[in-house]
Short mmCIF file of C-alpha atoms in Angstrom, two decimals:
data_model
loop_
_atom_site.label_atom_id
_atom_site.label_comp_id
_atom_site.label_asym_id
_atom_site.label_seq_id
_atom_site.Cartn_x
_atom_site.Cartn_y
_atom_site.Cartn_z
CA UNK C 1 -5.55 -10.99 0.23
CA UNK C 2 -5.68 -14.41 1.76
CA UNK C 3 -1.95 -14.71 0.86
CA UNK C 4 -2.15 -16.98 -2.53
CA UNK C 5 0.69 -16.14 -4.91
CA UNK C 6 1.68 -17.32 -8.57
CA UNK C 7 2.66 -15.76 -11.75
CA UNK C 8 1.89 -16.40 -15.68
CA UNK C 9 2.83 -15.07 -18.71
CA UNK C 10 1.75 -12.18 -20.33
CA UNK C 11 0.77 -13.92 -23.46
CA UNK C 12 -2.33 -15.51 -21.31
CA UNK C 13 -3.83 -12.11 -21.74
CA UNK C 14 -4.82 -10.65 -25.36
CA UNK C 15 -5.54 -7.15 -25.76
CA UNK C 16 -9.19 -6.51 -25.76
CA UNK C 17 -11.52 -3.32 -26.95
CA UNK C 18 -12.76 -0.91 -24.21
CA UNK C 19 -16.02 -1.86 -22.93
CA UNK C 20 -15.13 -5.72 -23.25
CA UNK C 21 -15.99 -8.49 -20.66
CA UNK C 22 -12.51 -9.33 -19.81
CA UNK C 23 -11.20 -12.65 -18.38
CA UNK C 24 -10.82 -14.31 -15.06
CA UNK C 25 -7.30 -13.94 -14.08
CA UNK C 26 -7.56 -16.02 -10.63
CA UNK C 27 -9.61 -18.68 -8.99
CA UNK C 28 -10.79 -16.86 -5.78
CA UNK C 29 -13.09 -17.63 -2.64
CA UNK C 30 -16.07 -15.44 -2.30
CA UNK C 31 -14.63 -13.68 0.54
CA UNK C 32 -10.79 -13.47 -1.03
CA UNK C 33 -9.94 -10.63 -3.61
CA UNK C 34 -6.55 -9.90 -5.29
CA UNK C 35 -4.38 -7.64 -3.79
CA UNK C 36 -1.76 -6.84 -5.85
CA UNK C 37 -0.59 -7.39 -9.55
CA UNK C 38 2.87 -6.25 -11.04
CA UNK C 39 4.59 -6.66 -14.53
CA UNK C 40 8.01 -8.57 -14.16
CA UNK C 41 10.99 -10.77 -15.42
CA UNK C 42 11.34 -14.03 -14.07
CA UNK C 43 14.88 -13.32 -13.00
CA UNK C 44 13.55 -10.27 -11.04
CA UNK C 45 13.55 -10.33 -6.86
CA UNK C 46 10.67 -9.86 -5.21
CA UNK C 47 10.95 -8.05 -1.95
CA UNK C 48 8.50 -9.51 0.31
CA UNK C 49 7.92 -7.32 3.51
CA UNK C 50 5.80 -8.47 6.31
CA UNK C 51 3.40 -7.09 9.12
CA UNK C 52 6.28 -7.45 11.67
CA UNK C 53 8.88 -4.98 9.67
CA UNK C 54 10.86 -8.34 8.02
CA UNK C 55 12.01 -8.64 4.68
CA UNK C 56 12.19 -11.90 2.89
CA UNK C 57 13.50 -12.38 -0.72
CA UNK C 58 11.92 -14.71 -3.75
CA UNK C 59 12.68 -14.85 -7.43
CA UNK C 60 9.84 -14.56 -9.65
CA UNK C 61 10.61 -18.12 -11.01
CA UNK C 62 10.62 -19.43 -7.88
CA UNK C 63 6.85 -18.43 -7.44
CA UNK C 64 4.31 -21.19 -8.73
CA UNK C 65 3.43 -21.13 -12.38
CA UNK C 66 -0.19 -21.58 -13.02
CA UNK C 67 -2.95 -20.87 -15.18
CA UNK C 68 -5.37 -17.64 -15.29
CA UNK C 69 -8.14 -20.14 -13.43
CA UNK C 70 -5.68 -21.20 -10.72
CA UNK C 71 -5.28 -20.04 -7.21
CA UNK C 72 -1.54 -20.68 -6.81
CA UNK C 73 -0.19 -21.40 -3.57
CA UNK C 74 -0.27 -20.27 -0.26
CA UNK C 75 2.86 -17.79 0.41
CA UNK C 76 3.14 -19.10 4.09
CA UNK C 77 4.17 -22.25 2.03
CA UNK C 78 7.07 -20.25 0.42
CA UNK C 79 8.55 -17.97 3.29
CA UNK C 80 9.48 -18.37 6.50
CA UNK C 81 6.83 -16.79 8.30
CA UNK C 82 5.76 -16.84 11.72
CA UNK C 83 2.42 -17.80 12.68
CA UNK C 84 0.68 -14.39 13.12
CA UNK C 85 2.98 -12.89 10.22
CA UNK C 86 1.80 -12.10 6.83
CA UNK C 87 3.06 -10.16 3.69
CA UNK C 88 1.82 -6.84 3.58
CA UNK C 89 3.99 -5.07 0.67
CA UNK C 90 5.92 -6.25 -2.48
CA UNK C 91 8.44 -4.94 -4.69
CA UNK C 92 9.61 -6.14 -7.79
CA UNK C 93 13.60 -5.45 -8.22
CA UNK C 94 15.67 -5.88 -11.18
CA UNK C 95 19.03 -4.16 -10.09
CA UNK C 96 19.86 -2.73 -6.46
CA UNK C 97 20.79 0.55 -8.02
CA UNK C 98 22.78 3.46 -5.82
CA UNK C 99 20.85 6.55 -4.90
CA UNK C 100 17.38 4.42 -4.64
CA UNK C 101 15.46 3.96 -1.51
CA UNK C 102 12.60 1.85 0.30
CA UNK C 103 10.46 4.37 1.60
CA UNK C 104 8.35 2.27 4.57
CA UNK C 105 5.06 3.12 6.39
CA UNK C 106 3.59 1.81 9.54
CA UNK C 107 -0.02 1.50 10.83
CA UNK C 108 0.74 4.24 13.49
CA UNK C 109 1.99 6.78 11.04
CA UNK C 110 5.99 6.18 11.20
CA UNK C 111 7.72 6.35 8.12
CA UNK C 112 11.18 5.10 7.44
CA UNK C 113 13.72 5.48 4.58
CA UNK C 114 16.13 3.07 3.82
CA UNK C 115 19.06 2.99 0.89
CA UNK C 116 17.98 -0.22 -1.64
CA UNK C 117 21.24 -1.31 -1.62
CA UNK C 118 20.81 -2.43 2.46
CA UNK C 119 18.30 -5.07 1.15
CA UNK C 120 20.90 -6.93 -1.53
CA UNK C 121 22.18 -9.63 0.21
CA UNK C 122 19.28 -12.08 0.54
CA UNK C 123 19.12 -14.38 3.57
CA UNK C 124 16.92 -17.74 3.62
CA UNK C 125 15.60 -16.47 7.18
CA UNK C 126 14.58 -13.05 6.20
CA UNK C 127 16.03 -9.88 7.85
CA UNK C 128 14.73 -6.49 9.55
CA UNK C 129 13.41 -3.94 7.66
CA UNK C 130 12.25 -1.80 10.27
CA UNK C 131 12.20 -2.23 13.96
CA UNK C 132 8.43 -2.05 14.87
CA UNK C 133 6.84 -0.58 18.16
CA UNK C 134 4.75 -3.22 20.18
CA UNK C 135 1.20 -3.11 18.42
CA UNK C 136 2.57 -1.60 15.30
CA UNK C 137 2.97 -3.31 11.82
CA UNK C 138 4.21 -2.21 8.41
CA UNK C 139 1.55 -1.34 6.06
CA UNK C 140 3.27 -0.18 2.82
CA UNK C 141 6.30 0.29 0.92
CA UNK C 142 7.32 1.74 -2.14
CA UNK C 143 10.83 2.54 -4.45
CA UNK C 144 11.87 6.30 -4.39
CA UNK C 145 14.75 7.91 -5.89
CA UNK C 146 15.61 10.74 -3.26
CA UNK C 147 13.31 13.62 -4.72
CA UNK C 148 9.92 12.02 -4.63
CA UNK C 149 6.97 13.09 -2.65
CA UNK C 150 5.11 10.71 -0.29
CA UNK C 151 1.58 10.63 0.64
CA UNK C 152 0.06 8.72 3.70
CA UNK C 153 -3.67 7.96 3.64
CA UNK C 154 -5.39 7.06 7.17
CA UNK C 155 -8.84 4.76 7.64
CA UNK C 156 -10.71 8.15 8.95
CA UNK C 157 -9.98 9.79 5.59
CA UNK C 158 -6.89 11.99 6.69
CA UNK C 159 -4.38 12.54 4.01
CA UNK C 160 -0.94 14.32 4.43
CA UNK C 161 1.70 14.68 1.53
CA UNK C 162 5.35 16.03 2.07
CA UNK C 163 8.98 15.61 0.33
CA UNK C 164 10.84 12.71 1.14
CA UNK C 165 13.75 15.01 1.81
CA UNK C 166 11.93 15.75 5.14
CA UNK C 167 13.03 11.94 6.25
CA UNK C 168 16.51 11.03 6.33
CA UNK C 169 17.89 7.74 5.02
CA UNK C 170 18.51 5.19 8.26
CA UNK C 171 19.88 1.67 9.08
CA UNK C 172 18.08 -1.47 8.64
CA UNK C 173 17.32 -1.85 12.18
CA UNK C 174 15.84 1.87 12.71
CA UNK C 175 12.39 2.74 13.85
CA UNK C 176 11.67 5.72 11.83
CA UNK C 177 10.10 9.02 12.11
CA UNK C 178 6.78 10.42 12.53
CA UNK C 179 5.00 10.74 9.32
CA UNK C 180 1.58 11.70 10.32
CA UNK C 181 -0.32 12.64 13.68
CA UNK C 182 -3.40 10.23 13.90
CA UNK C 183 -6.56 10.71 16.10
CA UNK C 184 -7.71 8.13 18.58
CA UNK C 185 -8.23 4.65 16.72
CA UNK C 186 -7.10 6.18 13.46
CA UNK C 187 -4.48 4.28 11.40
CA UNK C 188 -2.61 4.84 8.32
CA UNK C 189 -3.99 2.08 5.54
CA UNK C 190 -1.87 3.49 2.41
CA UNK C 191 1.37 4.76 1.33
CA UNK C 192 1.84 6.25 -2.15
CA UNK C 193 4.28 7.96 -4.10
CA UNK C 194 2.92 10.02 -6.67
CA UNK C 195 4.92 10.09 -9.90
CA UNK C 196 3.92 13.21 -12.29
CA UNK C 197 1.01 15.51 -11.87
CA UNK C 198 -1.51 13.06 -12.37
CA UNK C 199 -4.90 12.02 -10.07
CA UNK C 200 -5.19 10.01 -7.11
CA UNK C 201 -8.34 7.23 -6.89
CA UNK C 202 -9.74 6.99 -3.56
CA UNK C 203 -11.99 4.11 -2.89
CA UNK C 204 -13.81 3.31 0.42
CA UNK C 205 -14.52 -0.07 1.84
CA UNK C 206 -18.19 0.31 1.11
CA UNK C 207 -17.41 0.92 -3.04
CA UNK C 208 -17.56 4.67 -3.00
CA UNK C 209 -14.58 6.55 -5.19
CA UNK C 210 -13.54 9.90 -6.41
CA UNK C 211 -10.49 11.05 -8.36
CA UNK C 212 -8.51 14.12 -7.14
CA UNK C 213 -5.63 15.83 -8.52
CA UNK C 214 -2.62 15.42 -6.95
CA UNK C 215 -2.00 19.11 -6.69
CA UNK C 216 -5.30 19.32 -4.83
CA UNK C 217 -3.66 17.95 -1.93
CA UNK C 218 -1.39 20.80 -0.06
CA UNK C 219 2.37 19.79 0.44
CA UNK C 220 3.37 19.94 4.10
CA UNK C 221 6.58 21.75 4.60
#
């Protein structure tokens, strides 16, 4: 949440039985929390998307390797971010496959889909992944195969589900199209690409949660 990053071997975590006490994964301050965990190979590329709609590249081995009890390093020390810019989404990529897309969502409800191959040429200063309107910011990113469905969730509890085929593939510098209509003061806080007929776990800021089958959310045609 506060922008620290690290990697460590999976062997640091041995399997435990259900009901185990668990182990500390990182040393974090009281007001901080772990925002994203992923399993990757050291030679995988991490696509780092910022609140300003820019993309930066890092190899996993370029991240600090640290123990379970360590905080890691601030990502602002590893990437050329602006003073008010922060990383809001990351994607691990092994190969830039044809037919795969990067699907993006902004706080104002704009969505955009761009071929993954458009992001296959790393540049040290980063590149524009999506052109944002003033006051907007990129909040979520995921990979799709051209036939997935997409779900957008708002801060006020609104949700929309639609097939990604409704959004054509666009170039890097395009702004995107409207993905959800929001009320005054509302904003998109989460992008999900459901895979299979599973459940969606929804948790509020105050700790209330519920599990709902994906099929209970109607598809917008």
